[in-house]
Structure formats: structure tokens, C-alpha cells
Coordinates of C-alpha atoms in Angstrom, one line a residue:
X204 CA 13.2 -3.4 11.4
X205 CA 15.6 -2.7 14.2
X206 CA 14.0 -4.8 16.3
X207 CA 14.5 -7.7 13.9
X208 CA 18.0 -6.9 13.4
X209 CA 18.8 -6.8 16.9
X210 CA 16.7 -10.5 17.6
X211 CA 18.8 -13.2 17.5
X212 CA 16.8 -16.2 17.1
X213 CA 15.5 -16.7 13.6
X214 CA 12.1 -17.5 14.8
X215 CA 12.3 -14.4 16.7
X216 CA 13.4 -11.7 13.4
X217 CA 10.6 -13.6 11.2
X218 CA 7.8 -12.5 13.9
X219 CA 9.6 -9.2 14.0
X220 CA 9.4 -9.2 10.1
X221 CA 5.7 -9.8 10.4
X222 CA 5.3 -7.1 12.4
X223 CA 7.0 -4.6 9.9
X224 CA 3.8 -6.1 7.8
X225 CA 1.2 -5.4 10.0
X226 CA 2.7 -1.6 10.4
X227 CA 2.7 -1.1 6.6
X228 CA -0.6 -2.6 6.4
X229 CA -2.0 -0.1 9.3
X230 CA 0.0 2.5 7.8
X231 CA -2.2 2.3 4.5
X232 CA -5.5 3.1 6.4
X233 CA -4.1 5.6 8.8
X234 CA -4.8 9.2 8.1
X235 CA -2.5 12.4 7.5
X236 CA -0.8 14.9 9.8
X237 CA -2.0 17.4 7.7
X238 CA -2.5 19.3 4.3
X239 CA 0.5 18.3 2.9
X240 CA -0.3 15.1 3.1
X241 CA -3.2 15.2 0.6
X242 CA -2.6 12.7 -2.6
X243 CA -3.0 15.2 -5.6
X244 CA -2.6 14.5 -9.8
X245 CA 1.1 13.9 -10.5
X246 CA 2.7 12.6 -13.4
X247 CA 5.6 11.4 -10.9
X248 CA 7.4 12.5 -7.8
X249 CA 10.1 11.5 -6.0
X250 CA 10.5 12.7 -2.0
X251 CA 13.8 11.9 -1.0
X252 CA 14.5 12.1 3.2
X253 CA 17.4 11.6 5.9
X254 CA 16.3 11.6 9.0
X255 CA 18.1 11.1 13.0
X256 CA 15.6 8.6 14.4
X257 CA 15.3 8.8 18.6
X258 CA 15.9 5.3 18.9
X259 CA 19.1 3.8 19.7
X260 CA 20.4 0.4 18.5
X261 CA 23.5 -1.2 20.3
X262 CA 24.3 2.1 21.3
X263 CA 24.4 4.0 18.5
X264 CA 21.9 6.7 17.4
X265 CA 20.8 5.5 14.2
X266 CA 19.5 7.8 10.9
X267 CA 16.8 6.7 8.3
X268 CA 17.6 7.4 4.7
X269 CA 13.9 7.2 2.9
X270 CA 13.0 7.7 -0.7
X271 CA 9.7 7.5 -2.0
X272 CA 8.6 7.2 -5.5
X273 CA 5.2 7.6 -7.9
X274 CA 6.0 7.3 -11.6
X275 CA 3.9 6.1 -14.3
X276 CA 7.2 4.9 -16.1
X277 CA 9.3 2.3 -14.4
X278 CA 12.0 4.6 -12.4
X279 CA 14.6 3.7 -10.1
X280 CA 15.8 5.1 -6.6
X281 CA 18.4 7.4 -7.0
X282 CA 22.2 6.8 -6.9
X283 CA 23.3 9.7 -5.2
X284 CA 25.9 8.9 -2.8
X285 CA 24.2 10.9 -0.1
X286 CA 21.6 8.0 -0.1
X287 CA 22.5 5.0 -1.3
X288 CA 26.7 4.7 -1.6
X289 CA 27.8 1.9 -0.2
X290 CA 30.6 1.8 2.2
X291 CA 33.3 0.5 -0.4
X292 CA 32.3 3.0 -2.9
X293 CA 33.9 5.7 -0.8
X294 CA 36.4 7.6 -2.4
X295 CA 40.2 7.1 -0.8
X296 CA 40.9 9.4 2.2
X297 CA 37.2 9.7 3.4
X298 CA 35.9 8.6 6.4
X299 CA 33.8 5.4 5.8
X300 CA 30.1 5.0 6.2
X301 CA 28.6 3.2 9.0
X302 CA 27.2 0.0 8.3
X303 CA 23.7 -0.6 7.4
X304 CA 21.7 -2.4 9.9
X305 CA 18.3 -2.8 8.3
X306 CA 17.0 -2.2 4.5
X307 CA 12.8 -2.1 3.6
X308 CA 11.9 -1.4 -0.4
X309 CA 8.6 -1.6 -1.4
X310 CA 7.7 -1.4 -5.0
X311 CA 3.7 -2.1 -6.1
X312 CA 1.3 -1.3 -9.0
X313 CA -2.2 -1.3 -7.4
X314 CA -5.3 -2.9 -9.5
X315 CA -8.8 -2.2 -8.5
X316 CA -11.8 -3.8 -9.1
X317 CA -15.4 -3.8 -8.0
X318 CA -16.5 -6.9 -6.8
X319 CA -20.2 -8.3 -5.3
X320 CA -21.9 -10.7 -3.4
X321 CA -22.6 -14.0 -5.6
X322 CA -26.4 -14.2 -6.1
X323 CA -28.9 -16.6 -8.1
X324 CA -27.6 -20.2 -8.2
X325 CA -24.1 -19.1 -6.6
X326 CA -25.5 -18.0 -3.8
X327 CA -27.6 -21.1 -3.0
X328 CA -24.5 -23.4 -3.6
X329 CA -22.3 -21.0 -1.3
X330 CA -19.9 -20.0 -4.5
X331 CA -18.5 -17.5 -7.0
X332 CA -17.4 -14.6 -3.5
X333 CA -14.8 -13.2 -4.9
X334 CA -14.1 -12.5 -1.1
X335 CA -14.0 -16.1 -0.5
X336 CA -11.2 -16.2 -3.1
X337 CA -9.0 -13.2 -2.1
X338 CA -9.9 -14.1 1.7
X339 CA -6.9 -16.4 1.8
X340 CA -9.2 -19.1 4.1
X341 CA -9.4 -17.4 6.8
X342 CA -13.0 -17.4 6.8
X343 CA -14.0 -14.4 4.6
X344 CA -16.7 -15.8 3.1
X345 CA -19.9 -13.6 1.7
X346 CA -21.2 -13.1 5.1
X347 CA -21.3 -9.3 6.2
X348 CA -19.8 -8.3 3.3
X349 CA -21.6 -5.6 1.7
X350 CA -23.7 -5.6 -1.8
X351 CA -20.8 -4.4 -4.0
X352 CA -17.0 -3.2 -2.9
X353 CA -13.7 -2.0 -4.3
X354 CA -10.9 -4.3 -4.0
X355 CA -7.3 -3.1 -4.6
X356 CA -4.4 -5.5 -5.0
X357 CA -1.0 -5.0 -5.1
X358 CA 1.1 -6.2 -8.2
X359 CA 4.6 -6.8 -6.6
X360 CA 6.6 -7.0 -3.2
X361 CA 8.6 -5.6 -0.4
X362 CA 12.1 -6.6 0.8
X363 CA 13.5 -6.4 4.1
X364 CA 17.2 -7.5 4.4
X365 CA 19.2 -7.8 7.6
X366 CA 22.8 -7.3 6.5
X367 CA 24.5 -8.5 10.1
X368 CA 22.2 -12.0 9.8
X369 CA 22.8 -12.2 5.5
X370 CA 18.8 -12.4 5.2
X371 CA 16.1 -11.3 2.7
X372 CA 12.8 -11.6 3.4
X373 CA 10.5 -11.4 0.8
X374 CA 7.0 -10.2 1.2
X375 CA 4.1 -10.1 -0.5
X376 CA 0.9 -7.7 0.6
X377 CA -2.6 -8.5 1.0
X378 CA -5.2 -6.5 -0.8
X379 CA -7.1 -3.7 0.2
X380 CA -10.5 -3.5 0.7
X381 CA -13.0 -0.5 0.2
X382 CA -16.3 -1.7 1.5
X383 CA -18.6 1.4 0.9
X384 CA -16.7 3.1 -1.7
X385 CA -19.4 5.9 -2.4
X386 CA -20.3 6.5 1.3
X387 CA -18.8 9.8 2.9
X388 CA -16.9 7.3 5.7
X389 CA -15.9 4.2 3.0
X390 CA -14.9 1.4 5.8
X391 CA -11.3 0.0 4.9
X392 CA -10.4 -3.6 5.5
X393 CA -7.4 -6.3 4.1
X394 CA -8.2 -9.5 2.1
X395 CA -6.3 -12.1 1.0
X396 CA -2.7 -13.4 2.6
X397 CA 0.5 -11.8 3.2
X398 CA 3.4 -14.1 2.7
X399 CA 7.0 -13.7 4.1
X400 CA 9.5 -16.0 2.7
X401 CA 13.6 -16.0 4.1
X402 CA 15.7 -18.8 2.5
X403 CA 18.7 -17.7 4.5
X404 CA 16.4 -19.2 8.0
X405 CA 14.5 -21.7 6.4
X406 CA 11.6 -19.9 7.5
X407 CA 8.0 -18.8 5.9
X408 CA 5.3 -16.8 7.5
X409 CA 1.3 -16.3 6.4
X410 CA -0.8 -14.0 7.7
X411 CA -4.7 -14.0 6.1
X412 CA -6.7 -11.3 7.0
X413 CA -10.4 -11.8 6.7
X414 CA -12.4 -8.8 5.4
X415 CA -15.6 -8.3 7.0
X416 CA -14.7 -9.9 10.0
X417 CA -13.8 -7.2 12.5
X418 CA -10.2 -7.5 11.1
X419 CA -9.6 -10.8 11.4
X420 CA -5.8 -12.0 11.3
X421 CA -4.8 -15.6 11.2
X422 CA -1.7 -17.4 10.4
X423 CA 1.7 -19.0 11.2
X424 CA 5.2 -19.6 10.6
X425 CA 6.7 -22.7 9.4
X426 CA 10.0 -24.3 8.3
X427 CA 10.7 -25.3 5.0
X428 CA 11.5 -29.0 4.9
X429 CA 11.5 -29.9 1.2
X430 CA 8.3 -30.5 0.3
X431 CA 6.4 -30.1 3.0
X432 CA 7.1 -27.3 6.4
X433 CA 6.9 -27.4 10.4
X434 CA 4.6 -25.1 12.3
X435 CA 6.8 -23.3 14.8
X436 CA 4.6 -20.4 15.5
X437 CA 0.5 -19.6 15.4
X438 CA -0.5 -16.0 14.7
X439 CA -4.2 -14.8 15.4
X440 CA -6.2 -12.0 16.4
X441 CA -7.3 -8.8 14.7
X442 CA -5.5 -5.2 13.3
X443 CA -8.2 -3.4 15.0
X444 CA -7.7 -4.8 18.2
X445 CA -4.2 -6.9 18.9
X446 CA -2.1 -9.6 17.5
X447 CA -0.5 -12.4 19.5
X448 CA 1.8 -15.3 18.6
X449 CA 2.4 -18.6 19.9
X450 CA 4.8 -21.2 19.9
X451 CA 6.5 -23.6 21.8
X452 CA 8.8 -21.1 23.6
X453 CA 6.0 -18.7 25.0
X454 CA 3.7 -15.9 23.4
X455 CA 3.9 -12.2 22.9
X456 CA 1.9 -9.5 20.8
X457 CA 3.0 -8.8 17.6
X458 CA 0.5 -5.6 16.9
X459 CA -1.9 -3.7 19.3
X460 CA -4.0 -1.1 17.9
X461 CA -4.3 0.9 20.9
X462 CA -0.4 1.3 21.3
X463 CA -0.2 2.2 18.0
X464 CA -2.8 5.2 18.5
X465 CA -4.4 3.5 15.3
X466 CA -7.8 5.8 14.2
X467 CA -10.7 4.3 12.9
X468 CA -9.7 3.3 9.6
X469 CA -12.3 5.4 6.7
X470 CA -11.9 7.1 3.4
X471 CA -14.0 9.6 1.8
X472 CA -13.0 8.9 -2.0
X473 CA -14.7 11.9 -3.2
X474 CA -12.3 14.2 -0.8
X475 CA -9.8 11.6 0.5
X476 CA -8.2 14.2 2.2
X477 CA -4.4 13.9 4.0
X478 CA -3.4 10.0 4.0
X479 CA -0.1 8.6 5.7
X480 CA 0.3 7.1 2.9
X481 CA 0.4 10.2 0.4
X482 CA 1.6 8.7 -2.3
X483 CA 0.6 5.0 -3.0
X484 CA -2.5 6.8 -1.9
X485 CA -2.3 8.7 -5.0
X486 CA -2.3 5.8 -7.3
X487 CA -4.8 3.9 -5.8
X488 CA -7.2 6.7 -6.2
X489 CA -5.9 6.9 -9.5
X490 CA -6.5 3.3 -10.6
X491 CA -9.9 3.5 -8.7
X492 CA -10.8 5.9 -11.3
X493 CA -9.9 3.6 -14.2
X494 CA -11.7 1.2 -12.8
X495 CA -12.7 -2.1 -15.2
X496 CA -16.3 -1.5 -16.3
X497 CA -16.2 -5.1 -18.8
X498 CA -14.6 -6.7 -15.9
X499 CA -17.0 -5.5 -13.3
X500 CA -19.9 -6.2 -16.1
X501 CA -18.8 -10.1 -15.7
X502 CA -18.9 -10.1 -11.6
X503 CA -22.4 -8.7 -11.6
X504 CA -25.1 -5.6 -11.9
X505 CA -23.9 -4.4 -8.3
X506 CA -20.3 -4.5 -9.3
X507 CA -21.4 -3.4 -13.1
X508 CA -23.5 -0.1 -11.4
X509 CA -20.4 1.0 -8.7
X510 CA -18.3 0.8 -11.7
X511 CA -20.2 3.0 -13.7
X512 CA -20.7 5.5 -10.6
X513 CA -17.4 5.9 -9.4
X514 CA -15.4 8.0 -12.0
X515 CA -17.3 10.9 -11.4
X516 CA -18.0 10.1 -8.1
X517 CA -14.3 10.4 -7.6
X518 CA -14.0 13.7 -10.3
X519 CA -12.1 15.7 -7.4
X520 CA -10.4 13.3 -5.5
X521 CA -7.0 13.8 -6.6
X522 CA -7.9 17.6 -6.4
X523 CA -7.8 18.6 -10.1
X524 CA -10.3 20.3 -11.9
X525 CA -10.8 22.3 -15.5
X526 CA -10.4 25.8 -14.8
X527 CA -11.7 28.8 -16.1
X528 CA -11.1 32.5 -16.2
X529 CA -14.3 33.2 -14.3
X530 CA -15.0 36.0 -16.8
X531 CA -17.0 34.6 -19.5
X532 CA -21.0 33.6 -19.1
X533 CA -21.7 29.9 -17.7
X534 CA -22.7 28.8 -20.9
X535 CA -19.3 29.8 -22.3
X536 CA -17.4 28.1 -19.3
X537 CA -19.2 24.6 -20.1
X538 CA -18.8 24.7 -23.4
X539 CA -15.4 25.3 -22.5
X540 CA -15.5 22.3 -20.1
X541 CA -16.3 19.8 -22.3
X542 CA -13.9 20.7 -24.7
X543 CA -11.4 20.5 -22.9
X544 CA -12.5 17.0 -21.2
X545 CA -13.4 15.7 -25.0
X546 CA -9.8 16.7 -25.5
X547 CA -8.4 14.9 -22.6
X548 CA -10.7 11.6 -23.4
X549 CA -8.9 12.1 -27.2
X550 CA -5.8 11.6 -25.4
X551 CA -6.0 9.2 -23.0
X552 CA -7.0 6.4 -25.3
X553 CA -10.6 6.5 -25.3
X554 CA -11.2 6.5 -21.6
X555 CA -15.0 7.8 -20.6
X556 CA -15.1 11.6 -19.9
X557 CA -16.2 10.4 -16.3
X558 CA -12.6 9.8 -16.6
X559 CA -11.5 12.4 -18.6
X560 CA -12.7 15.0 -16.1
X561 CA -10.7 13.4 -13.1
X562 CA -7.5 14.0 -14.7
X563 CA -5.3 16.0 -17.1
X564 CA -4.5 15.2 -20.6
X565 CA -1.0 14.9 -19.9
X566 CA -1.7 12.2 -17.0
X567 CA -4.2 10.6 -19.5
X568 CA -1.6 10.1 -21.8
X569 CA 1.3 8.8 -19.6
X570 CA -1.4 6.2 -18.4
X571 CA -2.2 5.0 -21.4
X572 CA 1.3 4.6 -22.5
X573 CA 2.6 3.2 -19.1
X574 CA -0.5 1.9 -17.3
X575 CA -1.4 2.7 -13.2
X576 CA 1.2 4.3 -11.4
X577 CA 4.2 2.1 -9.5
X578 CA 4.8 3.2 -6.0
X579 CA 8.1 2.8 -4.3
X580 CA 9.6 3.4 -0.7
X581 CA 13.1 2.6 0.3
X582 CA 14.6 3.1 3.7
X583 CA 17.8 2.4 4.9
X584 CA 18.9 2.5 8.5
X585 CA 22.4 2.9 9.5
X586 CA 24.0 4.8 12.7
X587 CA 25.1 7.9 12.2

């Protein structure tokens, strides 16, 4: 984000901004430092961070205000003036905040659903792929994808505003793809387009990523004229590897793998383990479990059969289980088990006790009265 603020061609932050996209995206699939990283049941949390960042911009050493949210009811960042006051909000006789440079929110509900190759008649006419749907044209298509997958979309948007410049950029996030979902190593990919739109420059920027294509990345920026737009800039190349951008004025790489220490990007849903991304992690394991049997019914058996396998393939993967006092016989212990996940079905709205099992009764019931969890992350950088 600095590096977009400190840009000062238009064409220049908007490349910048995409770049902010291709590190969230990269972000998802990368791995945890450690323990504390693992996503675990919630019913909400909310991590709140200040942090001096090593970076300097225009000679300043700037600080990152972060908070992070997982709620299943629709919460808010919090107002506390330690994190979010503005500089005319200061009370008289105080020293006055330094200016923002750079803001990023980020505010999703993931959806997952369990897609398959076409087959009978679709197949031979070359349609029904979901993937060539999602895959934004950038040449998805059914070949190399797998028999059935998980695909995970993301119901809402980021914001990155540049207060010096008076621009919003509005973003919207591809989808995530699981491509072996009950495998130990579950590949992770992107489908579908990420678009960036700025009003205040005129500007708009596509990237489609192509899953099952080595991480395929196309797109390009264009102006706004009307009804119609410009091509100013081409974008191509892949996340795994690097991403470059052309236009008239020369070329540069947006993203390179390597720099960026990126790992190969794998999953194992049954024991996830520490993700970067703790907490959106968290609810799209948690919408994985829920899971639309009737809707993965419609796409096919292959969907319909990884639908039906996944919930208690995934029984542990937020790292809850039913406990017992390890003094009463095993019969006494199941018996106990299935009460209490009959219980828990009871009270999450007649969910499967595949499901049940997975997660509490209370979570269970905040699902069914609020749907999936919301994710959020906020950061604001300012000097210090």
C-alpha cells in the first residue's frame, strides 16, 4: 500500500493496488508461523494490533494499526481512539495524529461448494464446467481439473483508500479453489476474476486466474470512457512463478513467487494445521463443513459423493471434539457421544450429525441464526 501511496502516476498506484491483490491472494494459501496460528471453533474473535513497521515512507517511520474480525453476527471494527480516531477528533490541548497514508478493509462471507467435471452430453458439447464459468476466460476450462473439487467464493470486498491522492479502490476477490479436498496435500488454486475499480483515476483493473493451469494470471487495466474503456496496461504470468505488466511506458513485475519466499501452496482439511490466514481460515473450514449436499446433488454424483464425505472427513479440523471424563466404559462414552451430537444436530437446525460432530451446540446455533462467519481485516498506516 505504501508503495501505491508514494506512486505518483495513476497508472502506476492501480498496478501497485493490484499488487496488494496478488499478496492477499498468496497470503490465503501461505502457511502459519506456528501453533498459534491454528484456525480453531470460535463463536467470534476479534485480534486487535499496533505495530512499528521497518519501512520508512518520505522519511518517516510508519506504524500499522490492524484489527481483525470473525463473527457470525454482523460486527464492526472498534472505535477506540487508540485505533481508529481521526485526527480532528482529538480532544483540545493534545498533540494531533499523524496523517494516514494508506487504509485496506476487507470484509467477506466465504460460500463453498463442490463442483465436478461436466460428463454425458456436456462433456461432448464442451459445456456445463463450472470452472469454465468461475474461470473468468482466462482459459480454465475442464482440462486438468480434477473429477470433483471445493470451490470457495467470497461474498463481498476490500477497500484500499489513498488519503494524499483522494482515491478508493474497490476490489473484488477471486474464489478459492481446493482441488483434492480429501487428499492429505489438497492442492490450492484461484478461479474466477479479481476486479479493481477507482472512480477518482478513471481507472479499472482485471486480473483472471485460471485454475488448473499452473496458476495462470491474465488481465489488464483500462480507462473508463463512458461506455466503453482504453487498455493502458496487460498483466500475465502465473502466482507460482512471477507476474509482469506492460504498457506503453515500459514493463515491470508486479509479483514473483520466489521473492516472496511463497511455499508450495497445500491444505490438509482434516488437520489444516497453522494458516497465515488464521482467521478467514476459520470460516472457510467452517463453511466447508456445511457444505450444500441438494446443491452438490444438482452438479453431479462426483460433487454429490465429496459432499457427503466431507463433514466427517473434516470432524477435527477446527480442533473440537466431544469430550469425556475417561472414566466410564467405551460403551458409556459413545452413548454419551451421540447424545451429545443428537443434541447439537437439535440445535443447529437440523444439520447432519456429520455436522453436528464438527462443532458445538452453541456454534450450531449462532450459524443457523446468522449463517457462515464474516471475516474482516482493517489496517491503517500512518507515521508514527
Amino acid at each position: 500500500m505504501l508503495r501505491a501511496e508514494r506512486a505518483p502516476d495513476p497508472l502506476e498506484r492501480m498496478l501497485a493496488v493490484c499488487r496488494v491483490v496478488l499478496c492477499l491472494a498468496t497470503d490465503l494459501v501461505r502457511p502459519g508461523r506456528g501453533f498459534g496460528d491454528t484456525p480453531t471453533v470460535v463463536l467470534g474473535q476479534h485480534y486487535l494490533s499496533r505495530r512499528q513497521l521497518g519501512e520508512r515512507h518520505r522519511g518517516d517511520t510508519m506504524q500499522l494499526f490492524l484489527q481483525e474480525l470473525a463473527s457470525h453476527e454482523p460486527l464492526g471494527p472498534t472505535q477506540h481512539p487508540k485505533y481508529t480516531a481521526p485526527a480532528s477528533s482529538a480532544p483540545p490541548g493534545t498533540a494531533l495524529p499523524a496523517p494516514v497514508a494508506a487504509t485496506l478493509s476487507l470484509r467477506v462471507r466465504p460460500t463453498v461448494a463442490a463442483r465436478q467435471q461436466p460428463t454425458g452430453l456436456l462433456a461432448q458439447l464442451g459445456g456445463g464446467s463450472k470452472v469454465g464459468k468461475s474461470g473468468g476466460g482466462g482459459g480454465g476450462g475442464a482440462d486438468g481439473a480434477p473429477p470433483a473439487w471445493l470451490e470457495c467464493s467470497f461474498e463481498g470486498h476490500a477497500v484500499v483508500t489513498l488519503l494524499r491522492h483522494a482515491e478508493e479502490y474497490r476490489i473484488t476477490l477471486p474464489s478459492l479453489v481446493l482441488t483434492a479436498p480429501l487428499a492429505e496435500a489438497c492442492p490450492l488454486d484461484f478461479s474466477g476474476a479479481a476486479v479493481i475499480l477507482c472512480e477518482g483515476t478513471g481507472l479499472a483493473a482485471t486480473l483472471r486466474f485460471a485454475p488448473f493451469k499452473g496458476g495462470r494470471v491474465t488481465g489488464s487495466v483500462a480507462t473508463l470512457l463512458g461506455g466503453g474503456h482504453k487498455e493502458v496496461a496487460s498483466i500475465g504470468g502465473s502466482w507460482l512463478g512471477t507476474v509482469t505488466a506492460d504498457s506503453e511506458e515500459g514493463s515491470g513485475v508486479l509479483w514473483d513467487a520466489a521473492a516472496q519466499s511463497l511455499p508450495p501452496a497445500t491444505v490438509n482439511l482434516a488437520q489444516p494445521g497453522p494458516r497465515a490466514f488464521t482467521r478467514l481460515w476459520t470460516a472457510i473450514l467452517e463453511a466447508a463443513v456445511y457444505v450444500d449436499a441438494t446443491t452438490a446433488a444438482k452438479e453431479g454424483k462426483r460433487a454429490a459423493e465429496l459432499a457427503a464425505a466431507l463433514p466427517a472427513h473434516m470432524r477435527h479440523c477446527l480442533l473440537y471434539a466431544v469430550e469425556s471424563s475417561g472414566l466410564k466404559s467405551k460403551q458409556q462414552q459413545e452413548a454419551e457421544q451421540e447424545a451429545e451430537i443428537a443434541a447439537a444436530a437439535a440445535a443447529g437446525a437440523g444439520v447432519g450429525p456429520a455436522v453436528a460432530a464438527a462443532l458445538p451446540p452453541c456454534v450450531l446455533a449462532d450459524h443457523a441464526k446468522h449463517g457462515t462467519l464474516t471475516y474482516q481485516i482493517h489496517y491503517r498506516v500512518q507515521p508514527c
